[in-house]
Amino acid sequence: MSIIIEPIPFYETNYAWLVVGKTNKAIVIDPGDANPIMKTLNEKKLLLQVILITHFHNDHIGGVRTLKNTFGCQVIGPLKEADKIGVLDVKVGDKDLLDFDGLGLGQAEVICTPGHTLGSICYYLPKFRMLFTGDTVFSLGCGRLFEGTYLQMFNSLQKLASYPDDTNIYCAHEYTLDNGRFAETLPTRNDLLKERMAEVIYERQNNRPTLPISLSVEKQTNPFLMAKTLELFTALRKAKDHF
Ligand SMILES: [Zn+2]
């Protein structure tokens, strides 16, 4: 049995990511709604073992209590938002390592990425080069600054960009088409963006996710990752807020 990694869509644009190694025990990232997750777990005859949370927003944690009551799973999330989330069994911070060897998934590294919220974190699974970015990086875009500063978000994006090029990023929202429309108006637009957008339009027309996407492609197409200075990043983020 090989690894399962797939998005469970809910609400308008959210994805909770389902990860299963060589067992019937699953990890779910950011379960904002319990129902679609229960349905998927039942269909696949999986037991939920671990919930990973990237930040406290309700569309990322709304399903946690129900899932925990049903499966008795372990809930892991950002130490800095523990009070806001309320149901964390394990509170994690920058560079903490989580051991999912028993699930066939190796380790997960916690990366603090403040900006969208002050306590936002991402999870990196080196064994499979998987990076779960929550609302920090989206394909062709980045999260809005609800709590953090432009400098914090700029640093967080640069930090994520330093991971291996063949890392795949798994974002918590399907915003790629809208983000791409903005990216197409900028001087950074290039042939690779054109190719990516053709693929994105095709996938969305067929109601399929545009994720994951490799960090390498993002580093060459995502204007927020391509911004080399804080000034440029700030101008881009402001422009996107009014796009
Ligand atoms: Zn959010």
CSV table of C-alpha atoms and ligand atoms in Angstrom, one decimal:
chain,number,residue,atom,x,y,z
A,1,MET,CA,0.0,0.0,0.0
A,2,SER,CA,1.5,3.3,-1.0
A,3,ILE,CA,1.0,6.6,0.7
A,4,ILE,CA,-2.3,8.6,0.2
A,5,ILE,CA,-2.1,12.3,0.1
A,6,GLU,CA,-5.3,14.1,-1.1
A,7,PRO,CA,-7.3,17.2,-0.4
A,8,ILE,CA,-10.7,17.1,1.2
A,9,PRO,CA,-12.6,20.1,0.0
A,10,PHE,CA,-15.1,22.0,2.1
A,11,TYR,CA,-16.8,25.4,2.2
A,12,GLU,CA,-16.0,27.5,-0.9
A,13,THR,CA,-12.3,27.2,-1.1
A,14,ASN,CA,-10.9,25.2,1.8
A,15,TYR,CA,-8.8,22.0,1.6
A,16,ALA,CA,-8.1,19.8,4.6
A,17,TRP,CA,-5.2,17.5,3.6
A,18,LEU,CA,-5.4,13.8,4.3
A,19,VAL,CA,-2.1,11.9,4.7
A,20,VAL,CA,-1.9,8.2,5.2
A,21,GLY,CA,1.3,6.1,5.3
A,22,LYS,CA,1.5,2.3,5.3
A,23,THR,CA,-1.2,1.8,7.9
A,24,ASN,CA,-4.9,2.6,8.2
A,25,LYS,CA,-4.2,5.5,10.5
A,26,ALA,CA,-4.6,8.9,9.0
A,27,ILE,CA,-3.3,12.4,9.6
A,28,VAL,CA,-5.5,15.4,8.7
A,29,ILE,CA,-4.3,18.9,8.4
A,30,ASP,CA,-6.6,21.9,9.2
A,31,PRO,CA,-10.0,20.2,9.4
A,32,GLY,CA,-12.3,23.2,9.4
A,33,ASP,CA,-15.4,21.1,9.0
A,34,ALA,CA,-15.8,17.6,10.5
A,35,ASN,CA,-18.5,16.2,8.1
A,36,PRO,CA,-16.5,15.8,4.8
A,37,ILE,CA,-13.6,14.4,6.7
A,38,MET,CA,-15.7,11.8,8.5
A,39,LYS,CA,-17.2,10.8,5.2
A,40,THR,CA,-13.8,10.4,3.5
A,41,LEU,CA,-12.4,8.5,6.5
A,42,ASN,CA,-15.4,6.1,6.5
A,43,GLU,CA,-15.2,5.5,2.8
A,44,LYS,CA,-11.6,4.7,3.0
A,45,LYS,CA,-11.9,2.7,6.3
A,46,LEU,CA,-9.3,4.9,8.0
A,47,LEU,CA,-8.9,5.9,11.6
A,48,LEU,CA,-7.9,9.4,12.4
A,49,GLN,CA,-4.8,9.4,14.5
A,50,VAL,CA,-3.5,12.9,14.4
A,51,ILE,CA,-4.8,16.4,13.5
A,52,LEU,CA,-2.2,19.0,12.6
A,53,ILE,CA,-3.3,22.7,12.8
A,54,THR,CA,-1.6,25.6,11.1
A,55,HIS,CA,-3.4,28.4,12.8
A,56,PHE,CA,-6.5,29.3,14.8
A,57,HIS,CA,-8.9,30.6,12.2
A,58,ASN,CA,-12.2,28.8,12.4
A,59,ASP,CA,-12.2,27.4,8.8
A,60,HIS,CA,-9.0,25.5,9.9
A,61,ILE,CA,-10.1,24.2,13.3
A,62,GLY,CA,-14.0,24.1,13.1
A,63,GLY,CA,-14.1,20.3,12.9
A,64,VAL,CA,-11.5,19.5,15.5
A,65,ARG,CA,-13.7,18.9,18.6
A,66,THR,CA,-16.1,16.6,16.8
A,67,LEU,CA,-13.2,14.6,15.2
A,68,LYS,CA,-11.4,14.4,18.5
A,69,ASN,CA,-14.6,13.2,20.3
A,70,THR,CA,-15.1,10.6,17.6
A,71,PHE,CA,-11.6,9.2,17.1
A,72,GLY,CA,-9.8,10.2,20.3
A,73,CYS,CA,-7.0,11.5,18.0
A,74,GLN,CA,-4.1,13.6,19.0
A,75,VAL,CA,-4.4,17.3,18.2
A,76,ILE,CA,-1.2,19.2,17.4
A,77,GLY,CA,-0.9,22.9,16.8
A,78,PRO,CA,0.9,26.2,17.4
A,79,LEU,CA,2.0,26.9,21.0
A,80,LYS,CA,1.5,30.6,20.4
A,81,GLU,CA,-2.2,30.1,19.6
A,82,ALA,CA,-2.9,27.4,22.1
A,83,ASP,CA,-5.3,29.6,24.1
A,84,LYS,CA,-7.3,30.5,21.0
A,85,ILE,CA,-7.5,26.9,19.8
A,86,GLY,CA,-8.2,25.4,23.1
A,87,VAL,CA,-8.0,21.6,22.3
A,88,LEU,CA,-4.3,21.1,21.7
A,89,ASP,CA,-2.7,17.9,23.1
A,90,VAL,CA,0.7,18.9,21.8
A,91,LYS,CA,1.9,22.5,21.5
A,92,VAL,CA,4.7,23.1,19.0
A,93,GLY,CA,7.1,25.9,18.0
A,94,ASP,CA,9.8,26.6,15.5
A,95,LYS,CA,12.1,23.6,14.6
A,96,ASP,CA,10.2,21.2,16.8
A,97,LEU,CA,10.2,17.6,15.3
A,98,LEU,CA,7.2,15.3,15.4
A,99,ASP,CA,7.7,11.6,15.0
A,100,PHE,CA,5.3,9.9,12.6
A,101,ASP,CA,7.5,6.9,11.9
A,102,GLY,CA,4.9,4.6,13.3
A,103,LEU,CA,2.5,5.8,10.6
A,104,GLY,CA,5.2,5.3,7.9
A,105,LEU,CA,5.5,9.0,7.4
A,106,GLY,CA,8.9,9.8,9.0
A,107,GLN,CA,9.3,13.0,10.8
A,108,ALA,CA,7.6,16.4,10.5
A,109,GLU,CA,9.4,19.6,11.1
A,110,VAL,CA,7.5,22.7,12.5
A,111,ILE,CA,8.3,26.0,10.9
A,112,CYS,CA,7.1,29.2,12.5
A,113,THR,CA,5.7,31.5,9.8
A,114,PRO,CA,4.1,34.6,11.3
A,115,GLY,CA,2.3,37.0,9.1
A,116,HIS,CA,-1.2,35.8,8.3
A,117,THR,CA,-1.6,35.3,12.0
A,118,LEU,CA,1.1,35.8,14.6
A,119,GLY,CA,1.3,32.1,15.6
A,120,SER,CA,0.9,30.5,12.1
A,121,ILE,CA,3.1,27.5,11.5
A,122,CYS,CA,3.8,25.2,8.6
A,123,TYR,CA,4.7,21.5,8.7
A,124,TYR,CA,7.4,19.9,6.5
A,125,LEU,CA,7.7,16.1,6.0
A,126,PRO,CA,11.2,15.6,4.6
A,127,LYS,CA,10.7,11.9,3.8
A,128,PHE,CA,8.1,12.9,1.1
A,129,ARG,CA,9.2,16.5,0.6
A,130,MET,CA,5.7,17.7,1.6
A,131,LEU,CA,5.2,21.2,2.9
A,132,PHE,CA,1.8,22.1,4.4
A,133,THR,CA,1.6,25.8,4.2
A,134,GLY,CA,-1.8,26.7,5.7
A,135,ASP,CA,-2.7,30.3,4.8
A,136,THR,CA,1.0,31.4,4.6
A,137,VAL,CA,1.8,30.5,1.0
A,138,PHE,CA,-0.8,29.8,-1.7
A,139,SER,CA,0.0,28.8,-5.2
A,140,LEU,CA,0.8,32.1,-7.0
A,141,GLY,CA,0.0,34.0,-3.9
A,142,CYS,CA,0.3,34.4,-0.1
A,143,GLY,CA,-2.0,34.9,2.9
A,144,ARG,CA,-3.5,38.2,3.9
A,145,LEU,CA,-1.9,40.0,6.9
A,146,PHE,CA,-4.5,39.7,9.6
A,147,GLU,CA,-2.1,40.1,12.5
A,148,GLY,CA,1.5,40.1,11.4
A,149,THR,CA,3.7,42.8,9.8
A,150,TYR,CA,4.9,42.9,6.2
A,151,LEU,CA,8.4,42.2,7.4
A,152,GLN,CA,7.2,39.1,9.3
A,153,MET,CA,5.4,37.7,6.2
A,154,PHE,CA,8.3,38.6,3.9
A,155,ASN,CA,10.7,36.7,6.2
A,156,SER,CA,8.3,33.7,6.5
A,157,LEU,CA,8.0,33.4,2.7
A,158,GLN,CA,11.8,33.6,2.3
A,159,LYS,CA,12.2,30.9,4.9
A,160,LEU,CA,9.8,28.6,3.1
A,161,ALA,CA,11.5,29.4,-0.3
A,162,SER,CA,14.8,28.0,1.2
A,163,TYR,CA,13.4,24.4,1.3
A,164,PRO,CA,14.4,22.0,-1.5
A,165,ASP,CA,13.2,22.8,-4.9
A,166,ASP,CA,11.5,19.5,-5.3
A,167,THR,CA,9.3,20.1,-2.2
A,168,ASN,CA,5.6,20.0,-3.0
A,169,ILE,CA,3.5,22.6,-1.3
A,170,TYR,CA,0.0,21.8,0.0
A,171,CYS,CA,-2.0,25.0,0.7
A,172,ALA,CA,-5.2,25.3,2.7
A,173,HIS,CA,-7.2,27.1,0.0
A,174,GLU,CA,-7.9,26.8,-3.7
A,175,TYR,CA,-7.0,30.4,-4.7
A,176,THR,CA,-4.7,29.6,-7.6
A,177,LEU,CA,-6.9,31.0,-10.4
A,178,ASP,CA,-7.6,34.3,-8.7
A,179,ASN,CA,-4.0,34.7,-7.6
A,180,GLY,CA,-2.8,33.9,-11.1
A,181,ARG,CA,-5.1,36.6,-12.6
A,182,PHE,CA,-3.2,39.1,-10.4
A,183,ALA,CA,0.2,37.6,-11.2
A,184,GLU,CA,-0.5,38.0,-14.9
A,185,THR,CA,-0.7,41.8,-14.5
A,186,LEU,CA,2.8,42.1,-13.1
A,187,PRO,CA,6.2,42.5,-14.7
A,188,THR,CA,7.3,39.2,-13.2
A,189,ARG,CA,4.9,37.3,-15.6
A,190,ASN,CA,6.7,34.8,-17.8
A,191,ASP,CA,6.2,31.8,-20.0
A,192,LEU,CA,6.1,29.4,-17.1
A,193,LEU,CA,3.3,31.4,-15.5
A,194,LYS,CA,1.4,31.2,-18.8
A,195,GLU,CA,1.9,27.4,-18.9
A,196,ARG,CA,0.8,27.1,-15.2
A,197,MET,CA,-2.3,29.2,-15.8
A,198,ALA,CA,-3.4,27.1,-18.8
A,199,GLU,CA,-3.1,24.1,-16.5
A,200,VAL,CA,-4.9,25.8,-13.7
A,201,ILE,CA,-7.8,26.8,-15.9
A,202,TYR,CA,-8.1,23.3,-17.3
A,203,GLU,CA,-8.1,21.7,-13.8
A,204,ARG,CA,-10.6,24.2,-12.4
A,205,GLN,CA,-12.9,23.7,-15.4
A,206,ASN,CA,-12.9,20.0,-14.5
A,207,ASN,CA,-13.4,20.8,-10.8
A,208,ARG,CA,-10.0,19.4,-9.8
A,209,PRO,CA,-7.5,20.9,-7.4
A,210,THR,CA,-4.5,22.9,-8.7
A,211,LEU,CA,-2.4,21.5,-5.8
A,212,PRO,CA,0.1,20.4,-4.8
A,213,ILE,CA,2.6,22.4,-6.8
A,214,SER,CA,6.4,22.2,-6.6
A,215,LEU,CA,8.3,24.9,-4.7
A,216,SER,CA,10.5,25.2,-7.8
A,217,VAL,CA,7.6,26.2,-10.0
A,218,GLU,CA,6.3,28.6,-7.3
A,219,LYS,CA,9.7,30.2,-7.0
A,220,GLN,CA,9.5,31.0,-10.7
A,221,THR,CA,5.9,32.1,-10.9
A,222,ASN,CA,4.6,33.3,-7.5
A,223,PRO,CA,5.2,37.1,-7.4
A,224,PHE,CA,5.3,37.1,-3.6
A,225,LEU,CA,8.1,34.5,-3.5
A,226,MET,CA,9.9,36.3,-6.3
A,227,ALA,CA,9.9,39.6,-4.5
A,228,LYS,CA,13.5,40.1,-3.4
A,229,THR,CA,13.0,43.1,-1.1
A,230,LEU,CA,10.6,44.0,1.7
A,231,GLU,CA,9.6,47.1,-0.2
A,232,LEU,CA,8.6,45.1,-3.3
A,233,PHE,CA,6.7,42.6,-1.2
A,234,THR,CA,4.8,45.3,0.7
A,235,ALA,CA,3.8,47.0,-2.5
A,236,LEU,CA,2.6,43.7,-4.0
A,237,ARG,CA,0.6,42.7,-0.9
A,238,LYS,CA,-1.1,46.1,-0.8
A,239,ALA,CA,-1.9,45.9,-4.5
A,240,LYS,CA,-3.3,42.4,-4.2
A,241,ASP,CA,-5.6,43.5,-1.3
A,242,HIS,CA,-7.3,46.0,-3.7
A,243,PHE,CA,-7.2,43.8,-6.8
B,1,ZN,ZN,-6.6,31.9,8.0
